[in-house]
CSV table of C-alpha atoms and ligand atoms in Angstrom, one decimal:
chain,number,residue,atom,x,y,z
Z,126,MET,CA,-0.2,-0.1,-0.2
Z,127,LEU,CA,1.2,3.6,-1.1
Z,128,LYS,CA,2.0,5.4,1.9
Z,129,GLY,CA,2.7,8.9,2.1
Z,130,THR,CA,6.8,10.5,2.1
Z,131,PHE,CA,8.1,11.9,5.5
Z,132,PRO,CA,11.4,13.0,6.4
Z,133,ILE,CA,11.1,10.2,9.1
Z,134,ASP,CA,14.9,10.6,10.4
Z,135,LYS,CA,14.0,14.2,11.2
Z,136,MET,CA,10.9,13.3,12.8
Z,137,LYS,CA,12.2,10.7,15.2
Z,138,ALA,CA,13.8,13.7,16.6
Z,139,LEU,CA,11.1,15.8,17.6
Z,140,GLU,CA,8.6,15.6,20.4
Z,141,THR,CA,5.2,14.1,19.5
Z,142,PRO,CA,2.7,14.8,18.9
Z,143,PHE,CA,2.8,17.4,16.1
Z,144,TYR,CA,1.3,18.8,13.0
Z,145,TYR,CA,3.7,18.7,9.7
Z,146,TYR,CA,2.6,20.7,6.7
Z,147,ASP,CA,4.0,19.5,3.5
Z,148,VAL,CA,4.2,23.2,2.0
Z,149,ASN,CA,5.1,22.0,-2.1
Z,150,LEU,CA,1.3,20.3,-1.9
Z,151,LEU,CA,-0.1,23.4,-0.6
Z,152,GLN,CA,1.6,25.6,-3.2
Z,153,LYS,CA,0.1,23.0,-5.7
Z,154,THR,CA,-2.8,23.3,-4.3
Z,155,LEU,CA,-2.9,26.8,-4.5
Z,156,ASP,CA,-1.6,27.1,-8.0
Z,157,VAL,CA,-4.6,24.7,-9.3
Z,158,VAL,CA,-7.2,27.1,-7.4
Z,159,LYS,CA,-5.9,30.3,-9.0
Z,160,ALA,CA,-5.7,28.8,-12.3
Z,161,GLU,CA,-9.4,27.2,-12.2
Z,162,ALA,CA,-11.0,30.2,-10.5
Z,163,GLY,CA,-9.2,32.5,-12.7
Z,164,LYS,CA,-10.7,30.8,-16.0
Z,165,TYR,CA,-14.1,32.7,-14.9
Z,166,ASP,CA,-12.8,35.4,-13.0
Z,167,TYR,CA,-14.0,34.1,-9.4
Z,168,HIS,CA,-12.5,35.5,-6.5
Z,169,ILE,CA,-11.4,33.1,-3.7
Z,170,HIS,CA,-11.7,34.2,-0.2
Z,171,TYR,CA,-9.6,31.3,1.8
Z,172,ALA,CA,-12.1,30.3,4.8
Z,173,VAL,CA,-9.4,30.9,8.2
Z,174,LYS,CA,-11.7,28.9,10.4
Z,175,ALA,CA,-9.8,25.7,8.6
Z,176,ASN,CA,-6.1,26.5,9.5
Z,177,ALA,CA,-5.4,29.4,11.1
Z,178,ASN,CA,-1.8,28.9,11.7
Z,179,PRO,CA,0.2,31.8,11.2
Z,180,ARG,CA,2.7,30.5,8.2
Z,181,VAL,CA,-0.2,28.9,6.5
Z,182,LEU,CA,-2.4,31.8,6.6
Z,183,SER,CA,0.7,34.1,5.2
Z,184,ILE,CA,1.4,31.6,2.4
Z,185,ILE,CA,-2.1,31.8,1.5
Z,186,ALA,CA,-1.7,35.6,1.6
Z,187,ALA,CA,1.0,35.8,-0.5
Z,188,ASN,CA,-0.9,33.8,-3.2
Z,189,GLY,CA,-3.5,36.7,-3.5
Z,190,LEU,CA,-6.5,35.0,-2.1
Z,191,GLY,CA,-8.9,37.1,0.2
Z,192,ALA,CA,-9.5,35.8,3.4
Z,193,ASP,CA,-13.3,34.8,5.1
Z,194,CYS,CA,-13.4,35.1,8.8
Z,195,VAL,CA,-15.8,33.9,11.4
Z,196,SER,CA,-14.6,35.9,14.2
Z,197,GLY,CA,-12.7,38.8,15.4
Z,198,GLY,CA,-10.1,36.9,16.2
Z,199,GLU,CA,-9.6,35.6,12.7
Z,200,VAL,CA,-10.1,38.8,10.9
Z,201,GLN,CA,-6.8,40.3,13.1
Z,202,ALA,CA,-5.0,37.2,12.3
Z,203,SER,CA,-5.9,37.7,8.6
Z,204,LEU,CA,-4.5,41.3,9.0
Z,205,ASP,CA,-1.6,40.3,10.8
Z,206,ALA,CA,-0.7,37.7,8.1
Z,207,GLY,CA,-1.1,40.1,5.2
Z,208,PHE,CA,-4.0,39.8,3.8
Z,209,PRO,CA,-5.5,43.0,2.6
Z,210,ALA,CA,-8.8,44.5,4.3
Z,211,GLY,CA,-10.3,45.0,0.9
Z,212,LYS,CA,-10.2,41.2,0.4
Z,213,ILE,CA,-11.7,40.1,3.6
Z,214,VAL,CA,-15.0,39.1,4.6
Z,215,PHE,CA,-16.6,38.4,7.8
Z,216,ALA,CA,-19.8,35.6,8.6
Z,217,GLY,CA,-20.9,34.0,11.8
Z,218,VAL,CA,-24.4,34.3,13.4
Z,219,GLY,CA,-22.8,36.2,16.6
Z,220,LYS,CA,-20.7,38.7,15.7
Z,221,ALA,CA,-20.1,40.9,19.4
Z,222,ASP,CA,-19.8,44.4,19.0
Z,223,TRP,CA,-16.2,44.6,19.5
Z,224,GLU,CA,-15.7,42.5,16.4
Z,225,ILE,CA,-17.9,44.4,14.1
Z,226,ASN,CA,-16.2,47.6,15.1
Z,227,LEU,CA,-12.7,45.8,14.1
Z,228,GLY,CA,-14.0,45.5,10.9
Z,229,LEU,CA,-15.3,48.8,10.4
Z,230,ASP,CA,-12.1,50.0,11.8
Z,231,ASN,CA,-10.1,48.0,9.1
Z,232,ASP,CA,-13.0,48.8,6.4
Z,233,ILE,CA,-13.2,45.2,5.4
Z,234,PHE,CA,-14.7,44.6,1.9
Z,235,CYS,CA,-17.9,42.7,3.3
Z,236,PHE,CA,-19.9,41.6,6.4
Z,237,ASN,CA,-22.1,38.3,5.7
Z,238,VAL,CA,-25.4,39.0,7.6
Z,239,GLU,CA,-27.2,36.2,9.2
Z,240,SER,CA,-30.1,38.2,10.8
Z,241,VAL,CA,-32.0,41.3,10.8
Z,242,ALA,CA,-31.0,41.9,14.5
Z,243,GLU,CA,-27.2,41.8,13.4
Z,244,LEU,CA,-27.9,44.0,10.5
Z,245,ARG,CA,-29.5,46.9,12.8
Z,246,ILE,CA,-26.9,46.6,15.1
Z,247,ILE,CA,-23.9,46.8,12.3
Z,248,ASN,CA,-26.0,49.8,10.6
Z,249,GLU,CA,-25.8,51.3,14.5
Z,250,LEU,CA,-22.3,50.8,15.3
Z,251,ALA,CA,-21.4,52.0,11.4
Z,252,ALA,CA,-23.4,55.5,12.0
Z,253,LEU,CA,-21.4,56.0,15.4
Z,254,LYS,CA,-18.3,55.8,13.2
Z,255,GLY,CA,-19.9,58.1,10.1
Z,256,LYS,CA,-19.2,54.8,8.1
Z,257,VAL,CA,-21.3,52.9,5.8
Z,258,ALA,CA,-20.6,49.1,6.1
Z,259,GLN,CA,-21.0,47.1,2.5
Z,260,VAL,CA,-23.2,43.9,3.5
Z,261,ALA,CA,-24.2,40.9,1.9
Z,262,LEU,CA,-27.2,38.6,3.3
Z,263,ARG,CA,-26.1,35.0,3.9
Z,264,VAL,CA,-29.3,33.3,2.5
Z,265,ASN,CA,-30.5,30.2,3.8
Z,266,PRO,CA,-30.8,28.2,0.4
Z,267,GLU,CA,-32.7,25.3,1.8
Z,268,VAL,CA,-30.4,23.0,-0.2
Z,269,ASP,CA,-29.3,19.8,1.4
Z,270,ALA,CA,-25.3,19.5,1.6
Z,271,HIS,CA,-25.7,15.6,1.7
Z,272,THR,CA,-22.8,15.7,4.3
Z,273,HIS,CA,-23.0,14.9,8.2
Z,274,ALA,CA,-25.6,16.3,10.1
Z,275,LYS,CA,-23.2,18.3,12.2
Z,276,ILE,CA,-21.7,20.0,9.3
Z,277,THR,CA,-25.0,20.7,7.2
Z,278,THR,CA,-25.7,24.6,7.3
Z,279,GLY,CA,-28.3,25.0,4.6
Z,280,LEU,CA,-31.6,23.8,6.1
Z,281,LYS,CA,-34.3,25.4,7.5
Z,282,GLU,CA,-33.4,23.6,11.1
Z,283,ASN,CA,-30.0,25.3,11.1
Z,284,LYS,CA,-29.1,28.7,13.0
Z,285,PHE,CA,-27.7,30.1,10.0
Z,286,GLY,CA,-28.5,32.6,7.6
Z,287,ILE,CA,-31.9,34.4,6.5
Z,288,ASN,CA,-34.2,32.3,5.6
Z,289,LEU,CA,-35.8,32.5,1.7
Z,290,SER,CA,-39.4,33.4,3.5
Z,291,GLN,CA,-38.1,36.2,5.1
Z,292,LEU,CA,-35.6,37.6,2.5
Z,293,ASN,CA,-37.9,40.3,1.1
Z,294,GLY,CA,-38.9,41.8,4.2
Z,295,VAL,CA,-34.8,41.9,5.8
Z,296,ILE,CA,-33.8,43.9,2.7
Z,297,THR,CA,-37.1,46.2,2.6
Z,298,GLU,CA,-35.8,47.3,5.7
Z,299,LEU,CA,-32.1,47.3,5.0
Z,300,LEU,CA,-32.6,49.5,1.9
Z,301,ALA,CA,-34.3,52.1,4.5
Z,302,MET,CA,-30.9,52.3,6.5
Z,303,GLN,CA,-28.6,55.0,6.2
Z,304,HIS,CA,-24.9,53.2,7.3
Z,305,VAL,CA,-25.1,49.6,5.4
Z,306,LYS,CA,-25.2,48.8,1.8
Z,307,LEU,CA,-26.4,46.2,0.6
Z,308,ILE,CA,-23.9,44.4,-2.0
Z,309,GLY,CA,-24.6,40.8,-2.5
Z,310,LEU,CA,-25.8,37.7,-1.4
Z,311,HIS,CA,-24.1,35.2,0.6
Z,312,PHE,CA,-24.6,31.2,0.4
Z,313,HIS,CA,-22.7,28.3,2.7
Z,314,ILE,CA,-24.5,25.3,2.8
Z,315,GLY,CA,-22.2,22.9,4.4
Z,316,SER,CA,-19.0,21.4,4.3
Z,317,GLN,CA,-17.6,18.2,3.3
Z,318,ILE,CA,-19.5,18.0,0.1
Z,319,THR,CA,-18.6,15.6,-2.7
Z,320,ASP,CA,-21.9,15.0,-4.1
Z,321,MET,CA,-22.0,17.8,-7.2
Z,322,SER,CA,-25.7,18.2,-7.3
Z,323,SER,CA,-25.9,20.1,-4.1
Z,324,PHE,CA,-24.0,22.9,-5.7
Z,325,GLN,CA,-26.2,22.7,-8.8
Z,326,ASP,CA,-28.7,22.9,-6.6
Z,327,LEU,CA,-27.4,26.1,-5.1
Z,328,ALA,CA,-26.5,27.8,-8.7
Z,329,ILE,CA,-30.1,27.4,-9.2
Z,330,CYS,CA,-31.4,28.9,-6.4
Z,331,ALA,CA,-29.0,31.5,-6.7
Z,332,ASN,CA,-30.7,32.4,-10.1
Z,333,GLU,CA,-34.1,32.0,-8.7
Z,334,ILE,CA,-33.6,34.3,-5.8
Z,335,GLN,CA,-32.0,36.6,-8.3
Z,336,GLU,CA,-35.2,36.3,-10.7
Z,337,ASP,CA,-37.0,37.2,-7.5
Z,338,LEU,CA,-35.4,40.3,-6.6
Z,339,ALA,CA,-35.1,41.7,-10.1
Z,340,THR,CA,-38.7,42.1,-10.1
Z,341,LEU,CA,-38.4,44.2,-6.7
Z,342,GLY,CA,-35.5,46.6,-8.6
Z,343,VAL,CA,-32.9,45.2,-6.6
Z,344,HIS,CA,-29.5,43.9,-8.4
Z,345,LEU,CA,-27.0,42.5,-6.9
Z,346,ASP,CA,-23.0,43.3,-7.7
Z,347,ASN,CA,-21.5,40.0,-5.7
Z,348,ILE,CA,-22.9,36.4,-5.1
Z,349,ASN,CA,-20.8,34.2,-2.8
Z,350,PHE,CA,-21.5,30.8,-2.7
Z,351,GLY,CA,-19.2,29.9,0.6
Z,352,GLY,CA,-17.1,26.7,0.9
Z,353,GLY,CA,-17.6,23.4,1.0
Z,354,LEU,CA,-15.9,21.7,-1.3
Z,355,GLY,CA,-14.5,18.0,-0.1
Z,356,ILE,CA,-11.8,15.8,-0.2
Z,357,ASP,CA,-10.6,12.7,-0.3
Z,358,TYR,CA,-10.2,11.3,3.1
Z,359,TYR,CA,-9.5,7.4,1.7
Z,360,HIS,CA,-6.9,8.2,-1.0
Z,361,PRO,CA,-4.6,11.0,-0.1
Z,362,ASN,CA,-1.6,9.9,-1.7
Z,363,HIS,CA,-3.5,9.4,-5.2
Z,364,LEU,CA,-5.9,12.9,-5.0
Z,365,PRO,CA,-4.2,15.0,-3.3
Z,366,ILE,CA,-5.8,17.8,-4.9
Z,367,PRO,CA,-9.7,18.1,-5.2
Z,368,SER,CA,-11.3,18.9,-8.8
Z,369,PHE,CA,-11.8,22.6,-8.3
Z,370,ASP,CA,-12.2,22.2,-12.1
Z,371,ASN,CA,-15.2,20.3,-11.9
Z,372,TYR,CA,-16.7,22.3,-9.0
Z,373,PHE,CA,-15.8,25.8,-10.5
Z,374,ALA,CA,-17.4,24.3,-14.0
Z,375,VAL,CA,-20.5,23.2,-12.2
Z,376,ILE,CA,-21.5,26.5,-10.8
Z,377,HIS,CA,-20.3,28.1,-14.2
Z,378,LYS,CA,-22.5,26.1,-16.1
Z,379,LEU,CA,-25.7,27.0,-14.1
Z,380,LEU,CA,-25.4,30.5,-12.6
Z,381,LYS,CA,-27.0,33.2,-14.7
Z,382,VAL,CA,-24.3,36.0,-13.9
Z,383,ARG,CA,-25.2,39.3,-14.2
Z,384,PRO,CA,-23.2,42.1,-16.5
Z,385,GLY,CA,-20.4,43.6,-13.8
Z,386,GLN,CA,-21.7,40.6,-11.4
Z,387,GLN,CA,-18.5,39.3,-9.1
Z,388,ILE,CA,-18.6,35.7,-8.2
Z,389,HIS,CA,-17.1,34.6,-4.6
Z,390,PHE,CA,-16.0,31.5,-3.2
Z,391,GLU,CA,-14.9,30.5,0.3
Z,392,PRO,CA,-12.8,27.2,0.4
Z,393,GLY,CA,-11.2,25.9,3.6
Z,394,ARG,CA,-10.9,22.0,3.6
Z,395,SER,CA,-10.0,21.7,0.2
Z,396,ILE,CA,-6.9,24.2,-0.2
Z,397,VAL,CA,-5.6,23.2,3.4
Z,398,GLY,CA,-7.0,19.6,4.3
Z,399,GLN,CA,-4.4,17.3,2.2
Z,400,CYS,CA,-1.0,19.3,3.3
Z,401,GLY,CA,-1.4,18.5,6.7
Z,402,ASN,CA,-0.2,15.3,9.0
Z,403,MET,CA,-1.0,14.8,12.9
Z,404,ILE,CA,2.4,12.6,13.8
Z,405,SER,CA,2.3,10.6,16.9
Z,406,LYS,CA,4.0,8.0,18.5
Z,407,VAL,CA,2.8,4.7,19.7
Z,408,LEU,CA,3.1,4.8,23.7
Z,409,TYR,CA,2.0,1.3,24.3
Z,410,VAL,CA,0.8,-1.9,22.4
Z,411,LYS,CA,-2.1,-3.4,24.6
Z,412,GLU,CA,-3.3,-6.5,24.4
Z,413,GLY,CA,-7.0,-7.2,24.9
Z,414,GLU,CA,-9.0,-10.4,25.4
Z,415,THR,CA,-10.7,-9.8,22.1
Z,416,LYS,CA,-8.3,-6.7,20.3
Z,417,ASN,CA,-5.4,-5.2,20.2
Z,418,PHE,CA,-5.1,-1.3,21.2
Z,419,ALA,CA,-2.6,0.8,19.7
Z,420,ILE,CA,-2.5,4.1,22.6
Z,421,LEU,CA,-0.7,6.6,21.0
Z,422,ASP,CA,0.4,9.9,22.8
Z,423,ALA,CA,-2.3,11.9,20.4
Z,424,GLY,CA,-5.7,12.2,21.7
Z,425,PHE,CA,-8.8,14.6,20.6
Z,426,THR,CA,-6.8,17.0,22.0
Z,427,GLU,CA,-4.9,17.0,18.9
Z,428,LEU,CA,-7.0,16.1,16.6
Z,429,ILE,CA,-10.7,16.3,17.4
Z,430,ARG,CA,-12.4,15.4,14.0
Z,431,PRO,CA,-13.0,11.2,14.8
Z,432,ALA,CA,-14.6,12.2,18.2
Z,433,MET,CA,-16.4,14.9,17.1
Z,434,TYR,CA,-18.1,13.9,13.5
Z,435,ASP,CA,-17.3,10.7,13.7
Z,436,SER,CA,-14.4,11.7,10.9
Z,437,TYR,CA,-12.1,8.8,9.0
Z,438,HIS,CA,-8.6,9.8,8.9
Z,439,ARG,CA,-6.0,7.5,7.1
Z,440,MET,CA,-3.8,6.2,9.7
Z,441,GLU,CA,-0.6,5.0,8.6
Z,442,ASN,CA,2.5,3.6,10.6
Z,443,ILE,CA,5.4,5.5,8.8
Z,444,THR,CA,8.6,3.6,10.4
Z,445,SER,CA,7.6,0.0,10.2
Z,446,GLU,CA,6.8,-2.0,6.9
Z,447,GLU,CA,6.2,-5.4,9.0
Z,448,GLU,CA,3.3,-7.1,8.1
Z,449,PHE,CA,0.0,-5.5,8.7
Z,450,GLU,CA,-2.2,-6.3,12.0
Z,451,VAL,CA,-5.7,-4.8,13.0
Z,452,TYR,CA,-5.6,-2.5,16.2
Z,453,ASP,CA,-8.0,-0.1,17.6
Z,454,VAL,CA,-6.1,3.4,17.8
Z,455,VAL,CA,-6.7,5.1,20.6
Z,456,GLY,CA,-5.3,8.2,22.9
Z,457,PRO,CA,-4.8,9.1,26.2
Z,458,ILE,CA,-7.6,11.2,26.9
Z,459,CYS,CA,-9.7,10.2,29.8
Z,460,GLU,CA,-13.2,9.8,27.6
Z,461,SER,CA,-14.2,7.1,25.8
Z,462,SER,CA,-14.6,9.0,22.6
Z,463,ASP,CA,-11.3,9.4,22.4
Z,464,VAL,CA,-10.7,6.7,19.4
Z,465,PHE,CA,-8.9,7.4,16.4
Z,466,GLY,CA,-10.4,4.3,14.6
Z,467,LYS,CA,-11.6,0.8,15.2
Z,468,ASP,CA,-10.2,-2.2,13.6
Z,469,VAL,CA,-7.6,-0.3,11.9
Z,470,GLU,CA,-4.7,-1.9,9.5
Z,471,LEU,CA,-1.5,-1.0,10.4
Z,472,ASN,CA,2.3,-2.2,9.9
Z,473,LYS,CA,2.7,-3.7,12.9
Z,474,ALA,CA,3.0,-1.5,15.7
Z,475,ARG,CA,5.6,-1.2,18.6
Z,476,ARG,CA,6.7,1.2,21.3
Z,477,GLY,CA,7.8,4.4,19.5
Z,478,ASP,CA,6.7,4.0,16.3
Z,479,LEU,CA,5.4,6.9,14.2
Z,480,ILE,CA,1.9,7.1,13.2
Z,481,ALA,CA,0.7,9.5,10.9
Z,482,PHE,CA,-2.8,10.9,10.4
Z,483,ARG,CA,-3.3,11.7,6.7
Z,484,SER,CA,-5.6,14.9,5.6
Z,485,ALA,CA,-5.5,16.5,8.7
Z,486,GLY,CA,-4.7,19.8,8.0
Z,487,ALA,CA,-8.3,21.3,8.2
Z,488,TYR,CA,-9.8,21.6,11.2
Z,489,GLY,CA,-6.8,19.9,13.0
Z,490,GLU,CA,-4.3,22.2,14.5
Z,491,VAL,CA,-6.8,24.7,14.7
Z,492,MET,CA,-9.2,22.8,16.8
Z,493,ALA,CA,-6.7,21.4,19.4
Z,494,SER,CA,-7.6,22.0,22.7
Z,495,GLN,CA,-5.8,21.8,25.9
Z,496,TYR,CA,-8.0,20.0,28.1
Z,497,ASN,CA,-6.4,17.6,30.5
Z,498,CYS,CA,-4.1,20.3,30.5
Z,499,ARG,CA,-2.2,19.2,27.9
Z,500,ARG,CA,0.1,21.1,25.7
Z,501,LEU,CA,-0.9,22.4,22.2
Z,502,PRO,CA,0.9,20.6,19.6
Z,503,LYS,CA,3.7,22.3,17.7
Z,504,ALA,CA,3.6,22.5,13.5
Z,505,TYR,CA,6.4,22.1,11.5
Z,506,PHE,CA,7.2,22.8,7.5
Z,507,SER,CA,8.9,20.7,5.0
Z,508,ASP,CA,11.1,23.3,3.8
Z,509,GLN,CA,12.5,23.3,7.8
Z,510,LEU,CA,13.2,20.1,8.4
Q,3,PLP,C1,-16.7,26.6,7.4
Q,3,PLP,C2,-17.4,28.1,6.4
Q,3,PLP,C3,-16.6,27.7,5.1
Q,3,PLP,C4,-15.4,26.8,4.8
Q,3,PLP,O1,-15.9,25.6,4.6
Q,3,PLP,P1,-15.1,24.7,4.1
Q,3,PLP,O2,-15.8,23.0,4.0
Q,3,PLP,O3,-14.0,24.2,5.0
Q,3,PLP,O4,-14.3,24.8,2.2
Q,3,PLP,C5,-16.7,28.6,4.5
Q,3,PLP,N1,-17.3,29.8,4.1
Q,3,PLP,C6,-18.1,30.0,5.9
Q,3,PLP,C7,-19.3,30.9,5.8
Q,3,PLP,C8,-18.0,28.9,6.6
Q,3,PLP,O5,-18.7,28.9,7.9
């Protein structure tokens, strides 16, 4: 079985667990995104929440992408990493006053507004500064993303966005406000979406909404389709770069673009997911009555996706070529959910072996916690080891 390539001798000298980023793959992925988006003049805002490691952010900023933020902390991290304020968009259902003020003070490109209550506060805070905030309304398009329930965001029962039935009322109120300017519509239906029909539905929905709004005399300069493109967690070695070509082509084929209108996307996982790996060490192999456990020095404090979303990460014993054996791979945290995988095939594991968790660049390091008073994992980059 094909495994990833790692600088194993150097890794053996490092304290585990840690994150390891392949900067060549990140750059290649960015090159593909830029080329494919460039075909249609699409604007790309990297979703910072997927991975806010400062070096990762600065590489992405240096490639000319914008940033999609969901907190004031992310807005600040993006500015610090070199993203121009004019390319920062700011979404989130619960923006605090200081977060809105931070966006206003820096003249970010757009607030993606998720409720009329929020809109009123942005209008008030902008008025106090004598500014006009550019806003897009995040619409809940009622499109099923066909993904894990915890990462579906575009259904009526989700907390995100403004429901279609309430959109016209919100726009009427907005147009009467002095300190907000409606510049577009925003959508984001979920994450790890691999079924392109969800994006087809989204494009069709965007057309319908725009036609409805046109009858009210409302024309929008920007449409933002959010993020959500999935990656192949099962074949990180064969398919390291997601098919951005297909994704953008699906939208391009169906979307009716108005003259002068700009189309935006907010990919997170699809940009950084495959370039990151979480590296941990086998502490003990415990032979149970019915199964063997590989007990690692990493737990859900370093990589929470399996515990939180039942996610699969490919695991590889990168220091052994011995016969495969079957293990339940678990961490040291005192919670029974601290299990990375059951009945996992690994090359025979011994104390000290390094286990790589592939495809861990998105929602990995950024979700690490100090639960159990653990230390946060360090990060290393392929060009620095
Ligand atoms: C999470 C999120 C994204 C990125 O989603 P991915 O699945 O990582 O591409 C984009 N936009 C918004 C508003 C989000 O909340």
